[in-house]
Short mmCIF file of C-alpha atoms in Angstrom, two decimals:
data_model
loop_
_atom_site.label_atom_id
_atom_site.label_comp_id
_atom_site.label_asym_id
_atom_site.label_seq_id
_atom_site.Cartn_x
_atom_site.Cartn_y
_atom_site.Cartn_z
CA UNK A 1 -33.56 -85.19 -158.97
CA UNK A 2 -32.90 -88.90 -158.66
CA UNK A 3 -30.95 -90.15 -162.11
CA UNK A 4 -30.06 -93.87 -163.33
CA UNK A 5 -27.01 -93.98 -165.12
CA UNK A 6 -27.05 -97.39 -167.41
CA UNK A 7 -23.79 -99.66 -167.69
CA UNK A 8 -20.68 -99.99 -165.80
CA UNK A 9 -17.58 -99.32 -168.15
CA UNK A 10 -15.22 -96.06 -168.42
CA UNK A 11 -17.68 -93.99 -169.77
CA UNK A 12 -20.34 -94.92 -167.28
CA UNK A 13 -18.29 -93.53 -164.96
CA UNK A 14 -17.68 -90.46 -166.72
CA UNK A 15 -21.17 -89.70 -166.77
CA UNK A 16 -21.68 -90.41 -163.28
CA UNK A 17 -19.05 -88.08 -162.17
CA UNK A 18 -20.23 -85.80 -164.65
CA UNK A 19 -23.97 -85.78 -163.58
CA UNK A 20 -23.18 -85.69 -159.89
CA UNK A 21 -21.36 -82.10 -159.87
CA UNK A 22 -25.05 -81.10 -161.27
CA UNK A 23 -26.95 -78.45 -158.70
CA UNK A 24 -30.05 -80.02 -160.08
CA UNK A 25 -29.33 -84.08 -159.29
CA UNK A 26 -29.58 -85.18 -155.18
CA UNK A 27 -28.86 -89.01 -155.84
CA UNK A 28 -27.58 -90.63 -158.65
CA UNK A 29 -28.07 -94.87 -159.15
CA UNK A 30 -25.67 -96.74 -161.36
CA UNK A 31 -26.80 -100.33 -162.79
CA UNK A 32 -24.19 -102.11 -162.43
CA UNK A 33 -21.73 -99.88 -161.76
CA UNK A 34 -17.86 -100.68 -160.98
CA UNK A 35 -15.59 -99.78 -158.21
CA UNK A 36 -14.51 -96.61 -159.49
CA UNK A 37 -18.45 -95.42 -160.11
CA UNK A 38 -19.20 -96.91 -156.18
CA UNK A 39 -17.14 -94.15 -155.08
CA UNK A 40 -19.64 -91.71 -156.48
CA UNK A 41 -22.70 -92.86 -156.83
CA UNK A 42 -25.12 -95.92 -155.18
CA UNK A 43 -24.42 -98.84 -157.72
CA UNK A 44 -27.45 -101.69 -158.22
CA UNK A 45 -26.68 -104.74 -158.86
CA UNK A 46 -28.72 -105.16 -162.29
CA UNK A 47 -27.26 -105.91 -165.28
CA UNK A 48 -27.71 -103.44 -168.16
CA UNK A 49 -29.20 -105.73 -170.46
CA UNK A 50 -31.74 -106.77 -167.97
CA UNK A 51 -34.56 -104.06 -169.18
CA UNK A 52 -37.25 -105.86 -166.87
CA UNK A 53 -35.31 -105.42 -163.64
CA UNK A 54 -33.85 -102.03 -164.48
CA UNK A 55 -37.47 -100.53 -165.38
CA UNK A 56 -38.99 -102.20 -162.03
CA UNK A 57 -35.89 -100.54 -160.20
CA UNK A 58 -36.88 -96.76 -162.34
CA UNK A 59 -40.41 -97.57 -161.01
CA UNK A 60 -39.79 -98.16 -157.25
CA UNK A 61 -37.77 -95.78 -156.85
CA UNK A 62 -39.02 -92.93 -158.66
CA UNK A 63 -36.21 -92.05 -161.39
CA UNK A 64 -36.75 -88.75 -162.67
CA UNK A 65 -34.22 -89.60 -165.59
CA UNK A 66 -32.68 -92.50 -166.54
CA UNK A 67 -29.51 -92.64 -168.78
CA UNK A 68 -28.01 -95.04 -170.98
CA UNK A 69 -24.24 -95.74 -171.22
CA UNK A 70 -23.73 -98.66 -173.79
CA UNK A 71 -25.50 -99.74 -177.23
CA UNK A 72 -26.70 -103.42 -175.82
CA UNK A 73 -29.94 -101.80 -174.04
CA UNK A 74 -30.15 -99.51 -176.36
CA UNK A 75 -30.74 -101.67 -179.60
CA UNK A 76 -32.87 -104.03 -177.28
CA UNK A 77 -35.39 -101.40 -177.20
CA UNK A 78 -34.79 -100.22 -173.08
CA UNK A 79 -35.92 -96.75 -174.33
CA UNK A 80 -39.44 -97.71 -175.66
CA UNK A 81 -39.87 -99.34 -172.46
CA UNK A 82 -39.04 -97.24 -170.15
CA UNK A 83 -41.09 -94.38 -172.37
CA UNK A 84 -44.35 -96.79 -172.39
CA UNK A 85 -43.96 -96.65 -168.71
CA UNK A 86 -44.34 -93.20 -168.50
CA UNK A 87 -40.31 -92.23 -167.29
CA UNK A 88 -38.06 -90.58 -168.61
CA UNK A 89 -35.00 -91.78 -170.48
CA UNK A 90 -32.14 -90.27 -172.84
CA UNK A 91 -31.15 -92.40 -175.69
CA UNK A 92 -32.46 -93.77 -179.08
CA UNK A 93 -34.94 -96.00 -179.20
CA UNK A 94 -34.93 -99.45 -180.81
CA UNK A 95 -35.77 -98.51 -184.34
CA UNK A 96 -33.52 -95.26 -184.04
CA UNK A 97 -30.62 -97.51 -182.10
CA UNK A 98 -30.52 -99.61 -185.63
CA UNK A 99 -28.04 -96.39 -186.88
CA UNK A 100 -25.31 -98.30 -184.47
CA UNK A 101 -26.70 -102.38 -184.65
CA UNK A 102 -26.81 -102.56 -188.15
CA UNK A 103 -24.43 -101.32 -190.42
CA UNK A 104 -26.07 -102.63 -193.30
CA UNK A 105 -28.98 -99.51 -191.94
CA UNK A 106 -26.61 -96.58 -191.81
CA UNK A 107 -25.13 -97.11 -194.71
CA UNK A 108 -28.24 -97.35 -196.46
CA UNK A 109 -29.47 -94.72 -194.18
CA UNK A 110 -26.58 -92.69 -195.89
CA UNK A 111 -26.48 -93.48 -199.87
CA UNK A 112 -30.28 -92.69 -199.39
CA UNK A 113 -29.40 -88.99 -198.41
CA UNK A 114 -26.38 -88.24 -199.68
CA UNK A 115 -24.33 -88.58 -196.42
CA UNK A 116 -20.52 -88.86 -197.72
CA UNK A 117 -19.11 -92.36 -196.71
CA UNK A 118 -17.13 -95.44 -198.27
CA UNK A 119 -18.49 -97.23 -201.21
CA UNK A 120 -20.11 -100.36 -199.95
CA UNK A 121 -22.05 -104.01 -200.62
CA UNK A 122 -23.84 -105.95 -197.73
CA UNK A 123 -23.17 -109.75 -198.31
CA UNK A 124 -25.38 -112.65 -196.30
CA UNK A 125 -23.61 -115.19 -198.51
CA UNK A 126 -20.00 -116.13 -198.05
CA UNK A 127 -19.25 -116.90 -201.76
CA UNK A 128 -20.35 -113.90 -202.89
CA UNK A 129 -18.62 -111.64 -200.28
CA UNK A 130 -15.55 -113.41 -201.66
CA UNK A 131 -16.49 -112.91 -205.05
CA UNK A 132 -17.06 -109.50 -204.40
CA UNK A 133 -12.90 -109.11 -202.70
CA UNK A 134 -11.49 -110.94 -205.75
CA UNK A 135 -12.99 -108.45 -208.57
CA UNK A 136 -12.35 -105.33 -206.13
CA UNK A 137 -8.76 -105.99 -204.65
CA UNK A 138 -6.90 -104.85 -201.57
CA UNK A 139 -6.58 -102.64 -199.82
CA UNK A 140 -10.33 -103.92 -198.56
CA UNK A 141 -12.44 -103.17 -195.26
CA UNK A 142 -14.69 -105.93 -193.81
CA UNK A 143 -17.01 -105.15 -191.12
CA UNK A 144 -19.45 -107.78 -189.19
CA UNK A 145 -23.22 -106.45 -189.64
CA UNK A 146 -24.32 -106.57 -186.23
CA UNK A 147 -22.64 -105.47 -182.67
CA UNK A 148 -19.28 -105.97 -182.20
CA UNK A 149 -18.26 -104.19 -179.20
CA UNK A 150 -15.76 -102.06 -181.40
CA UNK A 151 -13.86 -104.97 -182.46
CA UNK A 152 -16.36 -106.09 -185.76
CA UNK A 153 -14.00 -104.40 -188.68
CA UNK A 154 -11.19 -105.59 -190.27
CA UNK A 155 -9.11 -103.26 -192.55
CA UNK A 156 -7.37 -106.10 -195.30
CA UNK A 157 -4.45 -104.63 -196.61
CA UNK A 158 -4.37 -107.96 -199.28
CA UNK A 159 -7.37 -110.49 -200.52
CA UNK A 160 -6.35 -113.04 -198.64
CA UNK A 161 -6.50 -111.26 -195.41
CA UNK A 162 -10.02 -110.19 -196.58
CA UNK A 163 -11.31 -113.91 -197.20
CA UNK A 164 -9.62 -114.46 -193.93
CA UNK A 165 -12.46 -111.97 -192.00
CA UNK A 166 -15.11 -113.26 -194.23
CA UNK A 167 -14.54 -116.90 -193.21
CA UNK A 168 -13.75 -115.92 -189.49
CA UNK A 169 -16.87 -113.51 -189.48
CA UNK A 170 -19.39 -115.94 -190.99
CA UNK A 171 -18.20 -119.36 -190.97
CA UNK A 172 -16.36 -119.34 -187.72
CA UNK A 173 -18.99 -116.93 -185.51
CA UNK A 174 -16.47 -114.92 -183.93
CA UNK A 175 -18.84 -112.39 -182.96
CA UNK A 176 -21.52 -114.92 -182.87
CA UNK A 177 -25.16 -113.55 -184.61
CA UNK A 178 -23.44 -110.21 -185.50
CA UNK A 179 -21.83 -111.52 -187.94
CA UNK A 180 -24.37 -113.79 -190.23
CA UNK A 181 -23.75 -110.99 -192.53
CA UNK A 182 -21.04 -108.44 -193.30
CA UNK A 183 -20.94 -105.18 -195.02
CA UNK A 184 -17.77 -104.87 -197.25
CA UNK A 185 -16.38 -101.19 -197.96
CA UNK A 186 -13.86 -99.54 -200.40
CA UNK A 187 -11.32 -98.62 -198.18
CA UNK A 188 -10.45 -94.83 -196.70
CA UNK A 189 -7.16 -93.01 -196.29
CA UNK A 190 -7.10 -90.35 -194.02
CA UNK A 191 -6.81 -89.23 -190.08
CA UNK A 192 -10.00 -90.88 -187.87
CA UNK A 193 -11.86 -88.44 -185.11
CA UNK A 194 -15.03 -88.65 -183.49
CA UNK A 195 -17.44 -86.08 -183.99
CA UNK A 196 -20.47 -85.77 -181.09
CA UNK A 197 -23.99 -84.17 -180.93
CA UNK A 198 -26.93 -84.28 -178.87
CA UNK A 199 -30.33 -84.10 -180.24
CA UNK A 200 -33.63 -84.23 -179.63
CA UNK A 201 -34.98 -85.71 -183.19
CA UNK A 202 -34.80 -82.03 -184.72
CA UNK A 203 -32.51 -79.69 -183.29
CA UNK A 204 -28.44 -80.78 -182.85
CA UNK A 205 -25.96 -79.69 -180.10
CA UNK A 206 -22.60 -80.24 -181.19
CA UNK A 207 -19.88 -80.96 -178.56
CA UNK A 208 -15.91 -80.02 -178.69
CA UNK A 209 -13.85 -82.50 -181.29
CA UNK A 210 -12.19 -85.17 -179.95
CA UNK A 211 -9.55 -88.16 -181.66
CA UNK A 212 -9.80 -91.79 -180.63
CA UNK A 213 -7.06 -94.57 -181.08
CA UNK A 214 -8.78 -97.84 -182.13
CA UNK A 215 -5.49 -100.42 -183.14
CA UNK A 216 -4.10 -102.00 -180.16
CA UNK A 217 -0.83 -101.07 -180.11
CA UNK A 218 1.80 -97.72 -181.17
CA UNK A 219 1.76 -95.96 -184.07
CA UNK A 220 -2.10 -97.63 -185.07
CA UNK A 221 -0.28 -100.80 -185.66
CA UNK A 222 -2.42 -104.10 -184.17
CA UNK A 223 -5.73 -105.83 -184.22
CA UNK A 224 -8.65 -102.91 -183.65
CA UNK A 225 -10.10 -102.25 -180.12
CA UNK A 226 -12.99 -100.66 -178.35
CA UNK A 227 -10.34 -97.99 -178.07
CA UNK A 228 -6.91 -97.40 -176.81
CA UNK A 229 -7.00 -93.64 -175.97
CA UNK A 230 -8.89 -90.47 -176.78
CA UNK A 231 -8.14 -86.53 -176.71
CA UNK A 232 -9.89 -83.40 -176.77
CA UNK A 233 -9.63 -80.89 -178.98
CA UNK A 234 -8.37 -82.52 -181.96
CA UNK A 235 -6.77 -79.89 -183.79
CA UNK A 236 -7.76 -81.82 -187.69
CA UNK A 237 -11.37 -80.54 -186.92
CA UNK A 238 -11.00 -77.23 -187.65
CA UNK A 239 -13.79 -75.04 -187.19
CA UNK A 240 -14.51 -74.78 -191.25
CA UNK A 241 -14.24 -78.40 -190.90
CA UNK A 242 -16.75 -78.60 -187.67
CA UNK A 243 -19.59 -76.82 -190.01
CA UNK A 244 -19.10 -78.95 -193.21
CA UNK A 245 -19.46 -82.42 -190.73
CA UNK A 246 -23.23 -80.16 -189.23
CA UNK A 247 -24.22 -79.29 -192.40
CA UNK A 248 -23.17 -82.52 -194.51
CA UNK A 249 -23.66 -85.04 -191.96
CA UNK A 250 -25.07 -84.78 -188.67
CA UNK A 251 -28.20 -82.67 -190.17
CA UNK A 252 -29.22 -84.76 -193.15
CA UNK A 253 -28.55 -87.95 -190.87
CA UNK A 254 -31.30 -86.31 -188.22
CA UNK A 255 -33.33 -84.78 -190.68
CA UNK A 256 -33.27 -88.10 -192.69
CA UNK A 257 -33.93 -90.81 -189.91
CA UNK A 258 -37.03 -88.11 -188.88
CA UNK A 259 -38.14 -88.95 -192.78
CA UNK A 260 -37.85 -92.26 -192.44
CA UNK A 261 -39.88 -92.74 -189.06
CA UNK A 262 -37.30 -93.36 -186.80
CA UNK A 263 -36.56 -90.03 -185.11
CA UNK A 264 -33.04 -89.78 -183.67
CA UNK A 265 -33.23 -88.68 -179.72
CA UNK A 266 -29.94 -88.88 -177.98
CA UNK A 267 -26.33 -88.24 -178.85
CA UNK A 268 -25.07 -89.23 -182.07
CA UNK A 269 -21.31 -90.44 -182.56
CA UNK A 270 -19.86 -89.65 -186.25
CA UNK A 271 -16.41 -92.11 -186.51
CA UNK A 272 -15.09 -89.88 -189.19
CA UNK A 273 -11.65 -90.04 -191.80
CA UNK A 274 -10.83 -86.52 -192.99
CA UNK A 275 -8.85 -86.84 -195.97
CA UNK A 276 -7.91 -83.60 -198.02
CA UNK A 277 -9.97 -81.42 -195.36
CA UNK A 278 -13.51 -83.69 -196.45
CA UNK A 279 -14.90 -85.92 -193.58
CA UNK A 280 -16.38 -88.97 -195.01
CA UNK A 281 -18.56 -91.58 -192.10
CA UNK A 282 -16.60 -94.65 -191.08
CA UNK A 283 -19.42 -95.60 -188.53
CA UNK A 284 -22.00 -93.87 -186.58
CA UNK A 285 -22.91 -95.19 -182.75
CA UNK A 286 -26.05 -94.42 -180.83
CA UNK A 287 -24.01 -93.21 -177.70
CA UNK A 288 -21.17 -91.60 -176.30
CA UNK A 289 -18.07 -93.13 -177.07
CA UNK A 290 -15.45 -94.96 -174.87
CA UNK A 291 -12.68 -93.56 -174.33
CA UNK A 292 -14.01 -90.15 -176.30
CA UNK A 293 -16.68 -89.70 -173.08
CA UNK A 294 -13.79 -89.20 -170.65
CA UNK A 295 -11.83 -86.54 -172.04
CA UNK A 296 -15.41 -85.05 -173.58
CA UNK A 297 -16.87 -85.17 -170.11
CA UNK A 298 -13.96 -83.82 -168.24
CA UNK A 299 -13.58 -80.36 -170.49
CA UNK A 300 -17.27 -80.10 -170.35
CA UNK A 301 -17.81 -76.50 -168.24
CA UNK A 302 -22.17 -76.60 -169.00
CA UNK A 303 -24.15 -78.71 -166.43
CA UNK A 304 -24.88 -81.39 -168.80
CA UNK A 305 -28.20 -82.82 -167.20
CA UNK A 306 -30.34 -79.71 -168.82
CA UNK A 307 -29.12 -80.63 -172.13
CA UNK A 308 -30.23 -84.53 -171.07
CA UNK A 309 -33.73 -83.71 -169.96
CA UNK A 310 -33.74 -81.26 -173.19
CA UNK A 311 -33.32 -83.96 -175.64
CA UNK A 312 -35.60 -86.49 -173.86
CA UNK A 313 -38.27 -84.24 -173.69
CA UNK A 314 -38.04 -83.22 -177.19
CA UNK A 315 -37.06 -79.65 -176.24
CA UNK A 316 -33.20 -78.97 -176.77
CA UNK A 317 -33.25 -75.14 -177.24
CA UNK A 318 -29.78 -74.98 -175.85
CA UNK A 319 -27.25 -73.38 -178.31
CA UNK A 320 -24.32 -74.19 -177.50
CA UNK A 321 -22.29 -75.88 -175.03
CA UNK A 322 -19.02 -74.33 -172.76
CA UNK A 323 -16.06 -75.91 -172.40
CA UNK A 324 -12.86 -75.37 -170.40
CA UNK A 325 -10.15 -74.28 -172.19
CA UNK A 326 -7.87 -76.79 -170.98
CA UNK A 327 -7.34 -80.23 -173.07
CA UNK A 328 -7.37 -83.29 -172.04
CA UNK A 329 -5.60 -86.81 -172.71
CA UNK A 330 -7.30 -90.49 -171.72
CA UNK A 331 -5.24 -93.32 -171.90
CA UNK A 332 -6.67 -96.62 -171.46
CA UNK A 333 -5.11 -99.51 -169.65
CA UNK A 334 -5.71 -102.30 -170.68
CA UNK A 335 -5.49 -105.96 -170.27
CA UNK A 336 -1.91 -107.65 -171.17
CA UNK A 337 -3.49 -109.76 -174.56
CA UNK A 338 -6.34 -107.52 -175.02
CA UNK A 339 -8.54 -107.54 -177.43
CA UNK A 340 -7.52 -111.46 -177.34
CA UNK A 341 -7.56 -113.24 -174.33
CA UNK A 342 -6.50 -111.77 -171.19
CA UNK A 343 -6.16 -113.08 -167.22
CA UNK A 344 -8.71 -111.64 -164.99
CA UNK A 345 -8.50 -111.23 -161.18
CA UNK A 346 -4.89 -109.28 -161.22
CA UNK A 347 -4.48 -106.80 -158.04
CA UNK A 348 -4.15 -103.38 -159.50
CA UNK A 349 -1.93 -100.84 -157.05
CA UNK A 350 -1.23 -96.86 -157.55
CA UNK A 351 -4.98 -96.09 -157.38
CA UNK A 352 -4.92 -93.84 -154.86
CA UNK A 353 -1.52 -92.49 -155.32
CA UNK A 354 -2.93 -91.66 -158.97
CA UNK A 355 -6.02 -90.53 -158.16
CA UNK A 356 -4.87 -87.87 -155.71
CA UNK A 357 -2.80 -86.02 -158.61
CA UNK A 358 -4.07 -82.71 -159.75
CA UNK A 359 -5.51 -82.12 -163.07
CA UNK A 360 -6.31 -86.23 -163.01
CA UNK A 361 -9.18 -88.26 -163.02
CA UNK A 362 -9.16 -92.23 -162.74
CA UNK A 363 -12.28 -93.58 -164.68
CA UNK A 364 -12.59 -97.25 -164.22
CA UNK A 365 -13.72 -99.72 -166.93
CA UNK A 366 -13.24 -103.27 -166.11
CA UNK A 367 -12.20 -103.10 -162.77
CA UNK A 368 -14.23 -105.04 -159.51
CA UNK A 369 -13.51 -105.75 -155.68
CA UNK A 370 -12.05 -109.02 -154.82
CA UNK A 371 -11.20 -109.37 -151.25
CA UNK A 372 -10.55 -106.14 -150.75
CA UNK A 373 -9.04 -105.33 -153.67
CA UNK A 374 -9.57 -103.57 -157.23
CA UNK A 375 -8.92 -106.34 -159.89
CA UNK A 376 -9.21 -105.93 -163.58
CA UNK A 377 -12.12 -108.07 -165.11
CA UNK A 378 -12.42 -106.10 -168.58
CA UNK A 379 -10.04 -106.16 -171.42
CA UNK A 380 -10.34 -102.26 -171.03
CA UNK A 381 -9.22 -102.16 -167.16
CA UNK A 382 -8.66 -97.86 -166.90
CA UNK A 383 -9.03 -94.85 -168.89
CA UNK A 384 -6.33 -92.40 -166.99
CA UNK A 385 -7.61 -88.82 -167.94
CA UNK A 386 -5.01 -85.84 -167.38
CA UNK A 387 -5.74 -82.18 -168.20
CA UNK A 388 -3.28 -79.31 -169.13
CA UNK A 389 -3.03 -76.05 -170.66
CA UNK A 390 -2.23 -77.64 -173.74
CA UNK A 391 -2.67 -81.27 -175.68
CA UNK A 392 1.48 -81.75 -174.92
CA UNK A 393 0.45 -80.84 -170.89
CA UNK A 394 -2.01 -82.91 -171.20
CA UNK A 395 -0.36 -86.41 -172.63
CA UNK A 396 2.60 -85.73 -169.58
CA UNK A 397 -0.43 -85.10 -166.76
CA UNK A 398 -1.94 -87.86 -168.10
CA UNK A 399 1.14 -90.54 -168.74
CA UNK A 400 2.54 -89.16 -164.81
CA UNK A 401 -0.49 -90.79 -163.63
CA UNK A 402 -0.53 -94.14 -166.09
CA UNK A 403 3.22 -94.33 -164.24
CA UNK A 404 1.67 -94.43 -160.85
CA UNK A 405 -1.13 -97.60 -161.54
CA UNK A 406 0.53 -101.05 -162.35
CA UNK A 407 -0.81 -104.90 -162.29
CA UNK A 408 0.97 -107.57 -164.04
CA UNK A 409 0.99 -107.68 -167.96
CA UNK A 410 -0.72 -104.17 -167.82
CA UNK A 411 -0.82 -103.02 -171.61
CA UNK A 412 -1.40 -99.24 -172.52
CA UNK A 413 -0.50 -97.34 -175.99
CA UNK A 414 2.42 -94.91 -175.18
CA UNK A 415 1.62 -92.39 -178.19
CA UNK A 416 -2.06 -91.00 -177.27
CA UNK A 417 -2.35 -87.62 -178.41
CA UNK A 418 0.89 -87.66 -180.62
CA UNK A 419 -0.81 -86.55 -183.81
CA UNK A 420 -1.94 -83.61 -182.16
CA UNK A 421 1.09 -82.64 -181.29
CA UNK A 422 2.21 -83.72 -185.06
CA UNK A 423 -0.01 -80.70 -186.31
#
């Protein structure tokens, strides 16, 4: 099989490396690919929101399956495109891909079925939203309507800092046409983890637990980020737990968008907050998440392209998934002033030394060559993956190897996997 792997970030490359241990798969393509991903696979030099040039590059070369990283292509329809053409893809398509580009959508997706999340108002009018804060109070959450890149939501701990989003969201454009609206939500207490399925539009495929770290900096303190760090198995989805999120969530969320016309073909991320053992939905996304793909893809024993074709074709008969029964710890380097401004262009050193440790795989996210050289270009630079026997072995495999990889003002959280080892 020849397979196209779609985007060029951490969890790209987890895919690639991922897909590429498959018996099945002879070459695998990544458009665009990084440095890390050129190591593995042939990278194209297409960008992943160019759906033309990526669907003529399917076409001459005969892609038997073609697989989407990030949500851009996804909510720009690259699926219904690709499937009028007659090839093969594994994602949601454009009306399906709404569940992640409009929030406004899922959570009217959810009230309409009963799906437990945060009580909510969508607001296209700035005086209103602000209306809405002063009779409600603090604390508040604000989240921009349309794509964000992880970085749209803003949890206001008085009114103030509310208004504050509002204006920035609406009147100042900070995330440009995203935010011409914003959804406003009651705000939930609780621990966060990220709950994964594949599906083909009727049957689900649940995959391990896993616990991202979205604020910037130690102890969740800091401005929110694509994420800072990931682990798998997170030990506050307990298996009780794993069948109330099927049965509550992931199956009326499937069964619902079928309803509604839009049937759901891909894998589904659940952003959860467990509170009192009850998972309520802080988001959903239309694709794996980054940095939850690394440690996911890593522990992952099943060849996953079977369960890709499966759910493309419509056919995911597949039960259940096995996984090793190691854990494993990602933390993500990132830029020094990330998810502000950052300096591109830095060297980055230890790669190799890194890279050669056991039980450790370097996933690149925002890396590219520059005479000769791996630079960081992305605020996300690195997601460091380590695996041990347990979550504890893990976090030292995984912080051994963070040691190893410098460039200046490198910034990485030094507490992934701590409330693991909290429970």
């Amino acid at each position: 099989m020849k397979i196209l792997v779609v985007g060029g970030g951490g969890r790209e490359h987890a895919l690639v490396w991922k897909i590429g241990q498959s018996p099945l798969v002879d070459t695998v393509y990544c458009a665009p690919g990084n440095p890390g991903i050129a190591e593995l696979a042939e990278c194209v030099h297409i960008p992943a929101d160019d759906i033309d040039g990526l669907l003529d590059f399917a076409k001459a070369e005969q892609i038997d399956l073609t697989v989407v990283g990030p949500e851009v292509p996804l909510t720009m329809g690259i699926v219904d495109r690709f499937q009028d053409a007659g090839l093969e893809i594994f994602g949601p398509n454009q009306a399906a891909a709404q569940i992640e580009g409009s929030k406004s959508f899922s959570k009217d997706l959810m009230a309409k079925y009963d799906i437990p999340t945060a009580a909510y108002r969508t607001f296209s009018d700035r005086d209103a939203a602000v209306d809405y804060i002063e009779k409600q109070g603090a604390p508040i959450v604000v989240k921009a309507n349309g794509l964000a890149a992880g970085k749209g939501v803003v949890v206001a701990t008085t009114k103030a800092q509310a208004i504050e989003a509002v204006d920035s969201i609406m009147l100042d454009a900070v995330f440009g046409e995203a935010g011409s609206s914003v959804v406003i939500e009651e705000f939930m207490a609780g621990e966060e983890a990220s709950f994964f399925a594949f599906t083909d539009g009727t049957n689900i495929l649940p995959l391990a637990s896993s616990q991202d770290h979205k604020p910037a900096f130690d102890n969740d303190e800091g401005p929110n980020t694509g994420g800072m760090g990931a682990y798998s198995p997170a030990p506050v989805v307990t298996d009780t737990l794993t069948t109330e999120i099927v049965e509550t969530i992931v199956k009326p969320t499937i069964r619902g968008m079928a309803q509604d016309g839009c049937p759901y073909v891909g894998i589904l991320y659940v952003g959860l907050m467990i509170a009192d053992g009850k998972p309520r939905v802080v988001e959903f996304n239309a694709r794996f998440g980054d940095p939850e793909a690394q440690p996911l893809l890593v522990r992952m024993k099943s060849d996953v392209v079977p369960v890709l074709q499966a759910c493309a074709r419509g056919e995911l008969t597949i039960s259940e998934l096995e996984w090793h029964d190691k854990a494993a710890v990602c933390v993500v380097m990132a830029s020094g002033g990330y998810p502000a401004s950052y300096e591109k262009g830095l060297p980055i050193s230890g790669l190799d030394e890194a890279g050669a440790m056991e039980d450790v795989v370097v996933f690149h996210a925002g890396t590219s060559f520059q005479d000769g050289q791996v630079v960081n270009t992305g605020g996300r630079v690195l997601g460091v993956t380590g695996l041990g026997t347990t979550v504890a072995d893990a976090i030292a495999r995984a912080y051994q190897a963070v040691d190893k990889i410098s460039w200046p003002k490198v910034h990485f959280r030094t507490d992934i996997g701590k409330k693991a080892l909290n429970r």
